[in-house]
Coordinates of C-alpha atoms in Angstrom, one line a residue:
Chain A
M7 CA 0.0 0.1 -0.1
T8 CA 2.6 2.3 1.0
Q9 CA 4.9 1.2 -2.0
K10 CA 2.0 2.0 -4.0
A11 CA 1.7 5.5 -2.6
F12 CA 5.3 5.9 -2.9
I13 CA 4.9 5.1 -6.9
F14 CA 2.1 6.7 -7.7
S15 CA 0.4 9.1 -5.3
N16 CA 0.1 12.7 -5.9
K17 CA 0.8 14.1 -2.7
P18 CA 3.6 16.7 -2.4
E19 CA 5.0 14.5 0.2
Y20 CA 5.1 11.4 -1.9
R21 CA 6.0 13.2 -5.1
I22 CA 9.2 15.1 -4.0
K23 CA 10.4 12.1 -2.4
R24 CA 9.9 10.1 -5.3
H25 CA 11.7 12.4 -7.6
L26 CA 14.5 13.4 -5.1
L27 CA 15.2 9.9 -5.0
F28 CA 15.0 9.5 -8.8
W29 CA 17.6 12.1 -9.4
A30 CA 19.9 11.4 -6.6
T31 CA 19.9 7.8 -8.0
W32 CA 20.8 9.1 -11.3
V33 CA 23.9 11.4 -10.6
V34 CA 25.6 8.3 -8.5
F35 CA 24.6 6.3 -11.3
M36 CA 26.4 8.9 -13.9
G37 CA 29.2 9.5 -11.5
F38 CA 30.3 5.9 -11.4
L39 CA 29.5 5.2 -14.7
Y40 CA 31.8 7.8 -16.3
A41 CA 34.5 7.4 -13.9
F42 CA 35.2 4.2 -16.4
T43 CA 36.3 6.7 -19.0
P44 CA 40.0 5.9 -19.2
L45 CA 41.1 9.4 -19.0
P46 CA 43.4 10.9 -17.2
S47 CA 45.2 7.5 -17.9
R48 CA 47.4 8.1 -14.9
L49 CA 44.5 8.1 -12.5
N50 CA 42.8 4.9 -11.0
Y51 CA 39.1 4.5 -11.1
L52 CA 38.3 5.7 -7.5
Q53 CA 40.1 8.7 -8.4
R54 CA 38.6 9.9 -11.2
L55 CA 35.3 9.4 -9.4
P56 CA 35.5 13.4 -8.3
N57 CA 36.0 14.4 -11.6
S58 CA 33.0 12.5 -13.0
T59 CA 30.6 13.2 -10.1
T60 CA 30.9 17.2 -10.7
D61 CA 30.3 16.4 -14.7
A62 CA 27.0 14.3 -13.3
V63 CA 26.3 17.1 -10.7
L64 CA 26.7 19.7 -13.6
Y65 CA 24.8 18.2 -16.3
L66 CA 22.1 17.2 -14.1
P67 CA 20.4 20.5 -14.5
I68 CA 20.3 19.8 -18.7
H69 CA 18.9 16.1 -17.8
I70 CA 16.1 17.6 -15.7
F71 CA 15.3 20.2 -17.9
L72 CA 15.0 17.6 -20.9
S73 CA 13.0 15.3 -18.7
Y74 CA 10.7 17.4 -16.9
T75 CA 9.5 19.4 -20.5
L76 CA 9.4 15.9 -21.9
M77 CA 7.2 14.5 -18.8
Y78 CA 5.0 17.7 -18.1
F79 CA 4.8 19.2 -21.8
L80 CA 5.6 17.0 -24.4
I81 CA 3.4 13.9 -23.0
P82 CA 0.4 15.6 -21.6
R83 CA -0.2 18.2 -24.2
Y84 CA 0.7 16.0 -27.3
I85 CA 1.1 12.3 -26.8
V86 CA -1.7 11.5 -24.8
K87 CA -3.7 13.7 -26.9
G88 CA -2.6 11.8 -29.9
R89 CA -1.1 15.3 -32.0
Y90 CA 1.3 12.9 -32.8
L91 CA 3.2 15.5 -35.6
L92 CA 3.3 18.3 -33.2
A93 CA 4.9 15.8 -30.7
V94 CA 7.9 15.1 -32.8
F95 CA 8.1 18.6 -34.2
W96 CA 8.5 19.6 -30.0
L97 CA 10.7 16.6 -29.7
V98 CA 13.2 17.9 -31.9
V99 CA 12.8 21.3 -30.7
L100 CA 13.4 20.2 -27.1
V101 CA 16.6 17.9 -28.1
L102 CA 18.1 20.7 -29.7
A103 CA 17.2 23.0 -26.8
T104 CA 19.3 20.2 -24.7
G105 CA 21.8 20.1 -27.0
C106 CA 22.5 23.6 -26.7
L107 CA 22.5 24.1 -23.0
S108 CA 24.8 21.1 -22.8
A109 CA 27.3 23.2 -25.1
I110 CA 27.2 26.1 -22.7
V111 CA 27.4 24.1 -19.9
S112 CA 30.5 22.2 -21.1
L113 CA 32.2 24.9 -23.2
Y114 CA 31.7 28.1 -20.0
V115 CA 31.0 26.3 -17.0
L116 CA 32.5 23.0 -16.8
F117 CA 36.2 23.9 -16.3
P118 CA 36.1 27.2 -14.3
V119 CA 33.8 25.0 -11.4
K120 CA 36.1 22.1 -11.7
E121 CA 39.1 24.2 -11.3
A122 CA 37.6 25.6 -8.4
L123 CA 36.7 22.6 -6.4
L124 CA 39.0 19.8 -7.3
P125 CA 42.9 19.6 -6.8
S126 CA 44.1 20.1 -10.6
H127 CA 45.4 16.8 -10.4
L128 CA 42.3 15.0 -10.7
I129 CA 40.4 16.9 -13.4
V130 CA 40.3 15.4 -16.3
R131 CA 42.0 17.9 -19.1
Y132 CA 40.6 17.1 -21.6
R133 CA 38.4 19.9 -23.1
P134 CA 36.1 20.1 -26.4
S135 CA 37.4 23.3 -27.2
D136 CA 40.6 21.7 -27.5
S137 CA 39.3 19.9 -30.9
P138 CA 39.7 21.5 -33.9
G139 CA 36.8 23.6 -35.5
L140 CA 33.2 22.5 -35.5
S141 CA 34.1 19.4 -33.6
A142 CA 35.0 21.3 -30.8
F143 CA 30.9 22.3 -30.9
Y144 CA 29.4 18.5 -31.5
L145 CA 31.4 17.4 -28.6
S146 CA 30.3 20.1 -26.2
L147 CA 26.8 19.6 -27.7
L148 CA 26.8 15.8 -27.3
A149 CA 28.5 15.8 -23.6
G150 CA 25.1 16.6 -21.8
L151 CA 22.8 15.5 -24.5
R152 CA 23.7 11.6 -24.8
G153 CA 22.8 11.2 -20.7
G154 CA 20.0 13.8 -21.1
L155 CA 18.3 11.6 -23.5
S156 CA 19.2 8.2 -21.4
V157 CA 17.7 10.1 -18.4
G158 CA 14.6 11.6 -20.3
G159 CA 14.2 8.6 -21.9
I160 CA 13.5 6.7 -18.8
A161 CA 11.0 9.1 -17.2
A162 CA 9.4 9.7 -20.5
A163 CA 8.9 5.5 -19.9
I164 CA 8.0 5.8 -17.0
K165 CA 5.5 8.9 -17.0
L166 CA 3.7 6.8 -19.7
M167 CA 3.4 3.6 -18.0
K168 CA 1.9 5.4 -15.0
H169 CA -0.7 7.2 -17.3
W170 CA -1.8 3.9 -19.4
Y171 CA -1.7 1.9 -15.6
T172 CA -4.1 4.5 -13.7
E173 CA -6.3 5.1 -17.3
G174 CA -6.8 1.3 -17.4
Q175 CA -7.3 0.9 -13.5
R176 CA -10.3 4.2 -13.9
N177 CA -11.5 2.1 -17.6
L178 CA -11.9 -1.4 -15.3
R179 CA -13.5 0.2 -12.4
L180 CA -15.9 2.7 -14.9
Q181 CA -16.9 -0.9 -16.9
K182 CA -17.5 -2.6 -13.6
E183 CA -20.0 -0.1 -12.4
N184 CA -21.3 -0.3 -15.6
A185 CA -21.8 -3.9 -16.0
E186 CA -23.2 -4.2 -12.6
S187 CA -25.6 -1.1 -13.1
Q188 CA -26.6 -3.2 -16.7
L189 CA -27.1 -6.0 -14.6
Q190 CA -29.8 -4.0 -12.4
I191 CA -31.4 -2.8 -15.5
L192 CA -31.7 -5.9 -17.5
K193 CA -33.0 -7.6 -14.3
A194 CA -35.8 -5.0 -14.6
Q195 CA -36.4 -5.2 -18.1
V196 CA -37.4 -8.5 -18.4
H197 CA -41.0 -7.6 -19.7
P198 CA -41.2 -4.0 -19.8
H199 CA -44.0 -4.0 -22.7
F200 CA -46.3 -6.2 -20.0
L201 CA -45.2 -3.7 -16.9
F202 CA -46.1 -1.0 -19.5
N203 CA -49.0 -2.3 -21.3
T204 CA -50.5 -3.7 -17.5
L205 CA -49.8 0.2 -16.3
N206 CA -51.9 1.6 -19.2
N207 CA -54.8 -0.8 -18.5
I208 CA -54.9 0.3 -14.8
Y209 CA -54.9 3.5 -15.9
S210 CA -57.5 2.9 -18.3
F211 CA -59.7 1.4 -15.3
T212 CA -59.0 4.3 -12.5
Q213 CA -59.8 6.9 -14.8
N214 CA -63.3 7.6 -14.1
T215 CA -63.3 6.0 -10.8
S216 CA -60.4 7.5 -9.0
S217 CA -58.5 10.7 -10.5
T218 CA -55.7 10.1 -7.5
A219 CA -55.3 6.7 -8.4
S220 CA -55.0 7.2 -12.2
A221 CA -52.3 10.2 -11.7
M222 CA -50.5 7.8 -9.4
V223 CA -50.3 4.9 -12.1
M224 CA -49.4 7.8 -14.7
G225 CA -46.1 9.2 -12.2
L226 CA -45.1 5.9 -11.5
S227 CA -45.1 4.8 -14.9
D228 CA -43.1 7.9 -15.8
I229 CA -40.8 6.6 -13.4
L230 CA -40.4 3.2 -14.2
R231 CA -39.7 4.2 -18.0
Y232 CA -37.0 6.9 -17.0
M233 CA -35.3 4.0 -14.8
L234 CA -35.4 1.7 -17.3
Y235 CA -34.8 3.2 -20.5
E236 CA -33.0 6.7 -19.9
C237 CA -31.0 5.8 -16.6
N238 CA -28.3 4.0 -19.2
K239 CA -27.3 7.1 -20.7
P240 CA -24.7 8.9 -19.6
L241 CA -26.1 12.2 -19.1
V242 CA -29.9 13.0 -18.8
P243 CA -31.5 16.6 -19.0
L244 CA -30.9 18.0 -15.3
A245 CA -34.8 19.2 -15.9
K246 CA -35.9 15.7 -16.2
E247 CA -34.0 14.4 -13.2
L248 CA -36.0 17.1 -11.6
K249 CA -39.3 16.5 -12.8
M250 CA -38.5 12.5 -11.4
T251 CA -37.6 13.9 -8.3
E252 CA -41.0 15.5 -8.0
E253 CA -42.7 12.7 -9.2
Y254 CA -41.5 10.3 -6.9
I255 CA -42.2 12.7 -3.9
D256 CA -45.7 13.1 -5.0
L257 CA -45.9 9.5 -5.0
E258 CA -44.5 9.1 -1.7
R259 CA -46.4 12.0 0.0
I260 CA -49.5 9.9 -0.7
R261 CA -48.8 7.6 2.1
Y262 CA -48.8 10.2 4.4
G263 CA -52.1 12.1 3.7
N264 CA -51.9 15.5 4.8
A265 CA -49.5 14.9 7.9
L266 CA -46.3 15.3 5.9
E267 CA -45.0 19.2 5.4
M268 CA -43.2 20.1 2.3
D269 CA -41.1 22.7 1.1
I270 CA -39.6 22.2 -2.3
N271 CA -38.4 24.7 -4.3
L272 CA -37.0 23.7 -8.4
P273 CA -35.8 26.0 -10.6
G274 CA -37.8 26.5 -13.4
D275 CA -35.2 27.2 -16.5
T276 CA -32.4 24.4 -16.7
D277 CA -31.1 25.9 -19.6
G278 CA -29.6 23.1 -21.5
L279 CA -28.2 21.3 -18.0
H280 CA -27.4 18.1 -17.8
V281 CA -26.5 15.2 -15.3
A282 CA -25.7 11.8 -14.5
P283 CA -29.1 9.8 -14.1
L284 CA -30.4 9.1 -10.7
M285 CA -28.0 11.4 -8.9
L286 CA -30.6 13.3 -6.8
L287 CA -33.4 10.7 -6.8
P288 CA -31.2 8.2 -4.2
F289 CA -31.3 11.5 -1.8
I290 CA -34.6 11.8 -2.0
E291 CA -35.5 7.8 -1.4
N292 CA -33.3 7.8 1.5
C293 CA -35.3 10.5 3.3
F294 CA -38.7 8.6 3.1
K295 CA -36.7 5.3 4.0
H296 CA -34.9 6.6 6.7
G297 CA -36.4 10.1 7.8
I298 CA -39.7 10.4 7.6
S299 CA -41.7 7.1 7.5
N300 CA -40.2 6.8 10.8
I301 CA -41.4 10.1 12.3
L302 CA -44.6 10.0 14.2
D303 CA -44.2 13.9 15.7
Q304 CA -44.2 15.9 12.8
P305 CA -42.5 14.6 9.7
W306 CA -41.3 17.4 7.2
L307 CA -39.3 18.0 4.1
S308 CA -38.0 20.6 2.4
L309 CA -35.9 20.4 -1.0
H310 CA -34.3 23.5 -2.8
V311 CA -32.3 23.5 -5.9
T312 CA -30.9 26.1 -7.1
I313 CA -28.2 26.7 -10.5
E314 CA -26.0 29.5 -10.5
D315 CA -23.5 29.0 -13.6
R316 CA -23.4 25.7 -14.1
T317 CA -23.2 25.0 -10.5
M318 CA -26.4 23.2 -9.3
T319 CA -27.1 23.0 -5.4
M320 CA -29.6 20.5 -3.9
K321 CA -30.3 21.5 -0.2
L322 CA -31.9 18.7 1.5
L323 CA -33.6 19.0 4.8
N324 CA -35.9 16.4 6.2
S325 CA -36.9 15.3 9.6
K326 CA -35.6 12.0 11.4
P327 CA -36.3 10.0 14.6
A328 CA -34.7 11.5 17.3
R329 CA -33.4 8.1 18.3
P330 CA -32.9 6.1 15.1
S331 CA -34.2 2.7 15.6
H332 CA -31.5 1.4 13.2
R333 CA -28.4 3.0 11.9
T334 CA -27.8 2.7 8.7
P335 CA -26.8 5.2 6.3
G336 CA -28.1 3.6 3.4
I337 CA -26.5 1.6 0.6
G338 CA -27.8 4.1 -1.7
I339 CA -26.4 6.6 -0.6
D340 CA -22.9 4.9 -0.6
N341 CA -23.7 4.1 -4.5
V342 CA -24.2 7.5 -5.1
R343 CA -20.9 8.3 -3.4
K344 CA -19.2 6.0 -5.4
R345 CA -20.8 7.2 -8.5
L346 CA -19.7 11.2 -7.6
A347 CA -16.1 10.0 -7.2
L348 CA -16.1 8.6 -10.4
L349 CA -18.2 10.9 -12.9
Y350 CA -17.7 14.2 -11.2
P351 CA -14.1 14.0 -9.9
G352 CA -13.2 17.2 -8.3
K353 CA -16.4 18.6 -9.4
H354 CA -18.5 17.8 -6.6
E355 CA -18.9 18.8 -3.0
L356 CA -21.7 16.2 -0.9
V357 CA -22.1 17.6 2.9
I358 CA -24.3 15.1 4.9
N359 CA -25.1 16.5 8.2
E360 CA -26.8 14.5 10.7
E361 CA -28.5 16.9 13.4
E362 CA -30.9 15.2 16.3
E363 CA -33.8 15.7 14.7
V364 CA -33.0 16.9 11.2
F365 CA -31.1 15.6 8.5
I366 CA -29.1 17.7 5.9
V367 CA -28.2 17.0 2.8
I368 CA -26.2 19.7 0.3
L369 CA -24.6 18.7 -2.7
K370 CA -23.1 20.8 -5.2
L371 CA -22.4 19.6 -8.6
E372 CA -20.8 21.3 -11.6
L373 CA -23.0 20.0 -14.8
A374 CA -22.3 20.0 -18.1
V375 CA -24.1 21.8 -20.5
I376 CA -25.2 20.2 -23.7
K377 CA -27.7 22.6 -25.8
N378 CA -30.8 20.5 -27.2
T379 CA -30.6 20.5 -31.2
I380 CA -32.5 17.3 -31.1
N381 CA -35.7 18.4 -31.0
S382 CA -35.0 21.0 -34.1
Q383 CA -34.0 18.0 -36.5
P384 CA -36.5 16.2 -37.9
N385 CA -34.7 13.3 -39.0
S386 CA -33.5 11.8 -35.4
L387 CA -34.0 9.9 -32.4
A388 CA -36.3 12.7 -31.5
F389 CA -39.3 10.4 -30.3
A390 CA -37.0 8.2 -28.1
A391 CA -36.8 11.7 -25.9
A392 CA -39.8 12.6 -26.3
T393 CA -41.7 10.5 -24.1
N394 CA -42.7 13.0 -21.3
Chain B
M8 CA -63.9 20.7 -40.1
S9 CA -63.3 18.1 -37.9
I10 CA -60.3 15.2 -37.7
K11 CA -61.7 12.2 -38.4
C12 CA -59.7 9.7 -36.0
L13 CA -59.5 5.5 -35.9
I14 CA -58.3 4.1 -33.0
V15 CA -56.2 0.5 -34.0
D16 CA -55.0 -1.3 -30.4
D17 CA -55.8 -5.2 -29.6
E18 CA -56.2 -4.3 -25.8
P19 CA -59.5 -2.8 -25.0
P20 CA -58.7 -0.8 -22.1
A21 CA -56.2 0.9 -24.1
R22 CA -58.5 2.1 -26.8
E23 CA -60.6 2.9 -23.8
V24 CA -58.0 5.4 -22.8
L25 CA -57.6 6.8 -26.4
K26 CA -61.1 6.9 -27.2
R27 CA -61.4 9.3 -23.5
Y28 CA -58.6 11.7 -25.0
V29 CA -60.1 12.0 -28.5
E30 CA -63.6 13.1 -27.6
E31 CA -62.4 15.1 -24.8
T32 CA -60.2 16.9 -27.7
P33 CA -62.3 19.6 -29.3
G34 CA -61.7 19.0 -33.2
L35 CA -61.5 15.3 -33.0
E36 CA -64.0 13.4 -34.2
L37 CA -63.8 9.0 -33.6
R38 CA -64.8 7.3 -36.6
G39 CA -64.2 4.0 -35.6
E40 CA -61.8 1.5 -32.8
C41 CA -60.2 -1.4 -34.7
A42 CA -58.8 -4.2 -32.6
N43 CA -56.3 -5.3 -35.1
A44 CA -54.6 -4.4 -38.7
V45 CA -56.4 -6.5 -40.4
Q46 CA -60.0 -5.1 -39.8
A47 CA -58.4 -1.8 -39.9
L48 CA -57.6 -2.4 -43.8
G49 CA -61.0 -3.0 -44.4
F50 CA -62.5 -0.1 -42.4
L51 CA -59.7 2.0 -44.5
Q52 CA -61.3 1.0 -47.5
Q53 CA -64.6 1.8 -46.7
Q54 CA -63.8 5.5 -45.4
A55 CA -61.4 8.2 -45.7
I56 CA -59.6 9.0 -42.1
D57 CA -57.1 12.0 -41.2
L58 CA -55.5 10.9 -38.3
I59 CA -55.0 7.0 -37.1
F60 CA -53.6 6.2 -33.5
L61 CA -52.0 2.8 -34.1
D62 CA -50.7 0.1 -31.9
I63 CA -47.6 -1.7 -33.0
R64 CA -47.8 -4.5 -31.4
M65 CA -50.7 -6.5 -32.4
P66 CA -51.7 -10.0 -33.5
Q67 CA -51.8 -11.3 -37.3
L68 CA -50.3 -7.9 -38.8
T69 CA -48.2 -5.6 -36.4
G70 CA -48.9 -1.5 -37.1
V71 CA -45.6 -1.3 -38.9
D72 CA -46.6 -3.7 -41.3
F73 CA -49.9 -2.7 -41.3
L74 CA -48.6 0.9 -42.3
K75 CA -46.0 -0.3 -45.2
S76 CA -48.6 -2.2 -47.0
L77 CA -50.9 1.2 -47.4
K78 CA -51.2 3.4 -50.3
H79 CA -52.1 6.4 -49.0
T80 CA -51.4 6.9 -45.6
P81 CA -53.2 9.5 -43.4
K82 CA -51.2 10.7 -40.5
V83 CA -50.3 8.5 -37.8
I84 CA -49.6 8.7 -34.5
F85 CA -47.9 5.6 -32.8
T86 CA -48.7 4.3 -29.5
T87 CA -47.0 1.8 -27.8
A88 CA -45.3 0.4 -25.0
Y89 CA -42.4 -0.7 -26.8
S90 CA -39.3 2.0 -26.7
E91 CA -37.3 0.0 -29.1
Y92 CA -39.9 0.8 -31.8
A93 CA -39.1 4.2 -31.4
L94 CA -36.5 4.1 -34.4
E95 CA -38.5 1.9 -36.7
G96 CA -40.9 4.8 -36.8
Y97 CA -39.3 7.2 -38.0
E98 CA -38.5 5.4 -41.2
L99 CA -42.1 5.3 -41.8
D100 CA -43.3 8.7 -42.1
I101 CA -45.4 9.2 -38.9
V102 CA -46.2 12.0 -37.0
D103 CA -45.2 11.2 -33.4
F104 CA -44.7 8.1 -31.1
L105 CA -46.6 7.9 -27.5
M106 CA -45.2 5.3 -25.0
K107 CA -48.3 3.9 -23.1
P108 CA -49.6 5.3 -20.6
V109 CA -50.0 8.5 -22.5
R110 CA -50.8 11.8 -20.6
F111 CA -53.5 13.7 -21.9
E112 CA -50.9 16.8 -22.2
R113 CA -48.5 14.7 -24.8
F114 CA -51.6 13.5 -26.5
L115 CA -52.5 17.0 -27.4
K116 CA -49.2 17.5 -28.2
A117 CA -48.9 14.6 -30.6
V118 CA -52.4 15.9 -32.0
N119 CA -51.1 19.6 -32.5
K120 CA -48.0 18.2 -34.5
A121 CA -50.0 16.7 -36.6
F122 CA -52.2 19.3 -37.4
P123 CA -50.7 22.4 -36.6
L124 CA -53.4 25.0 -38.1
Q125 CA -55.5 23.9 -35.3
N126 CA -53.3 24.8 -32.5
A127 CA -56.9 26.3 -31.3
I128 CA -57.0 22.9 -29.6
T129 CA -57.4 22.8 -25.7
P130 CA -58.1 20.3 -22.8
T131 CA -61.5 19.8 -21.8
L132 CA -60.5 17.2 -19.3
E133 CA -60.0 18.5 -15.7
P134 CA -56.3 19.7 -15.8
A135 CA -53.7 17.1 -14.4
P136 CA -54.4 17.4 -10.5
E137 CA -53.1 20.9 -9.6
K138 CA -49.8 21.6 -7.8
E139 CA -50.9 23.5 -4.8
K140 CA -50.0 27.1 -4.4
R141 CA -46.0 27.8 -3.9
I142 CA -45.8 27.0 0.0
E143 CA -43.4 29.4 1.8
S144 CA -40.2 28.3 2.7
F145 CA -40.0 26.8 6.3
V146 CA -38.0 24.8 9.0
Y147 CA -38.6 23.2 11.8
F148 CA -37.2 23.5 15.2
R149 CA -37.5 21.3 18.5
A150 CA -38.3 24.0 21.2
D151 CA -39.8 22.9 24.4
R152 CA -40.1 19.4 23.5
K153 CA -42.6 20.6 20.8
M154 CA -41.9 20.5 17.2
V155 CA -42.0 24.4 15.8
K156 CA -42.6 25.5 12.4
V157 CA -40.8 28.6 11.3
L158 CA -41.4 30.3 8.3
L159 CA -37.9 31.6 6.6
S160 CA -39.6 34.9 5.6
D161 CA -40.2 35.5 9.9
I162 CA -36.7 34.7 11.3
L163 CA -34.9 38.2 11.7
Y164 CA -31.9 37.1 12.8
I165 CA -30.2 33.7 14.6
E166 CA -28.0 34.1 17.9
S167 CA -25.9 31.1 19.0
M168 CA -25.7 30.8 23.2
K169 CA -23.2 27.8 23.7
D170 CA -24.9 24.8 22.8
Y171 CA -28.1 26.4 21.8
V172 CA -29.4 28.7 19.5
K173 CA -32.0 31.6 19.4
V174 CA -34.2 32.3 16.7
I175 CA -35.2 35.5 16.6
T176 CA -38.5 36.2 14.7
D177 CA -41.6 38.5 14.5
G178 CA -43.4 36.8 16.9
H179 CA -41.8 34.8 19.9
P180 CA -38.1 33.7 19.6
I181 CA -37.6 30.2 19.6
I182 CA -35.0 28.1 21.4
T183 CA -33.6 25.0 20.1
K184 CA -30.4 22.8 20.9
Q185 CA -28.3 23.1 18.0
S186 CA -25.1 24.3 17.0
I187 CA -25.3 27.7 14.6
S188 CA -22.9 26.8 12.1
S189 CA -25.3 23.4 11.7
V190 CA -28.2 25.9 11.3
E191 CA -26.6 27.7 9.1
T192 CA -26.0 24.7 6.6
M193 CA -30.2 24.5 6.9
L194 CA -30.4 28.0 5.4
P195 CA -30.7 28.8 1.6
E196 CA -27.2 30.7 1.1
K197 CA -28.4 33.5 -0.8
K198 CA -31.4 34.7 2.1
F199 CA -29.1 34.2 5.4
I200 CA -25.5 35.5 5.8
R201 CA -23.1 34.6 8.8
T202 CA -22.4 38.4 10.2
H203 CA -20.4 36.5 13.2
R204 CA -19.3 33.8 14.6
S205 CA -22.5 33.8 17.0
F206 CA -24.9 35.7 14.6
I207 CA -26.4 34.7 11.4
V208 CA -28.9 37.8 9.5
S209 CA -31.7 37.4 7.3
V210 CA -30.5 39.5 4.6
D211 CA -34.1 40.9 3.6
K212 CA -34.6 42.5 7.1
I213 CA -31.4 44.1 7.2
K214 CA -32.8 48.3 7.9
S215 CA -29.1 49.7 7.5
F216 CA -25.7 48.7 7.8
T217 CA -22.1 50.2 8.9
N218 CA -18.8 48.6 8.6
E219 CA -18.9 46.7 12.0
L220 CA -23.0 46.7 12.6
I221 CA -25.8 45.5 11.0
E222 CA -29.4 47.1 12.3
I223 CA -32.2 44.6 12.5
G224 CA -35.5 46.2 14.3
K225 CA -34.1 47.7 17.1
T226 CA -31.4 45.7 17.4
E227 CA -27.6 45.9 16.5
I228 CA -26.1 43.1 15.4
P229 CA -22.0 42.8 15.2
I230 CA -20.2 42.0 12.4
G231 CA -17.1 39.6 12.8
K232 CA -13.7 40.5 11.8
L233 CA -13.5 37.3 10.4
Y234 CA -16.7 37.5 8.2
R235 CA -16.3 41.5 7.3
N236 CA -15.5 41.2 3.5
T237 CA -17.6 38.4 2.5
V238 CA -21.0 40.5 4.5
L239 CA -19.8 43.6 3.1
K240 CA -19.6 42.0 -0.5
V241 CA -22.9 40.6 0.3
L242 CA -24.8 43.6 1.1
E243 CA -23.3 46.0 -1.5

């Protein structure tokens, strides 16, 4: 678990440690590796270490430059997004820039620093600028570049590996959740036509005898239709979810006669806002299941939904018994929490506050806007949507 | 000129619903009902019809096949319990697609779509059970062993006193055991603001304010240092 956190966590403490360890390892590796270069030949391996380690430290900023521009610029902006031509272009630019930086360090920084730090007999006297003409420039370019390419490649590989790994995990989880909910839908979908034909017939028979009964059948049909046919879409119009919430409340309140006091305040205009289906309904369901139905004293419920820009705020208050008979937070709510984490990462805020006699839920969601063009296009699936 | 209608559905109660809807809609005239598509073919040979309410799943001949076999099709509104047919419906030239059970308002919408000129069509059926008038927003507090209903519009301000809060209204103050922060979450953000560690005020009730104080009725309520910026931003 901690190993996994060390590799994958985005918390600053882990990230800083992880990166420090990586670069420390790299400097040590470079120092020991380049000490094998048989220059100057009069020194033995250990004596060549200070020189090669100083080289490693001085070229480090260049390596860091290439690695981080690859990891935080090239990969997220071009490679992950599939803009490969631009990625190649930027890769060339970055490699050239790294080469230039390397040349600057080789020609102007390396020897002054070494001369200041190391005893003169330990310094490798070979300088690129001693070579004739252009080859001096090429050599100085290469000095920092080859190490930079190696470490940049390693860093990029790690970055990409982690990216695909987390992506894969996320997809797996989403698939699993999806499969589960589809199974639920399938279970209910055994014979929906039988269900709706029967509801229609009940509606027919109650029409003349009881307007309450026929209104209830109609409400129930709407809710079932919504759950069966529309909740497998990723997004539904917020207006629809609110309408279903209202119909659900209308059905539930019948159980209480006039005893249940309600204050429902929903926005009239939802302006193309869309929400993942069944995000609000479970909370309402929960109110009735755990709160209101156990109350003897004075059951009440207040539901206010407001919209500001793209943020929807739902404030749901309901009475609850002072001493709950059995404390279960509700599986429905657990599921919503999971779905919120998956579908609205960083875009939601859920506060559930249980007081002695009131249950408070505040849900803020940053919603997507989809302008409804469907109805204006005649040759589309408008009918499937126009069932309300 | 009324629109001549035909209902085709194999289930009698389903026909009953549509029959009632047609009869309740001015401008529509019910010319016949058929229990299957074969019957309907015969009916159409005898008289001209403007609008058919057509079920899809029927024995012998489905609504879709029936429609395909017609040379001159009147306007057609599909009625079905199958949402899967929504797709197929569009390949045939139909006006609308109604999912059973159909609400009357939805039925009218479909009819208006078929004959847009008749948009004077209004329901004569009693309107859907009327939503009761807008209720004034309220919350309940427990005070003296009773649950007391408090209209949000009656609240002047709320003051915290250790484990209790005092809700000051136009009438009697209410004292209830709850933290002020928790009461704050119960109130609409736009209408109430926290001005101090121990005070929440109703924005609409503010008579006047300075940088340090808010006047509500005859009471002066302090603005806490930590809250000043937000409070003044809201008030201005």
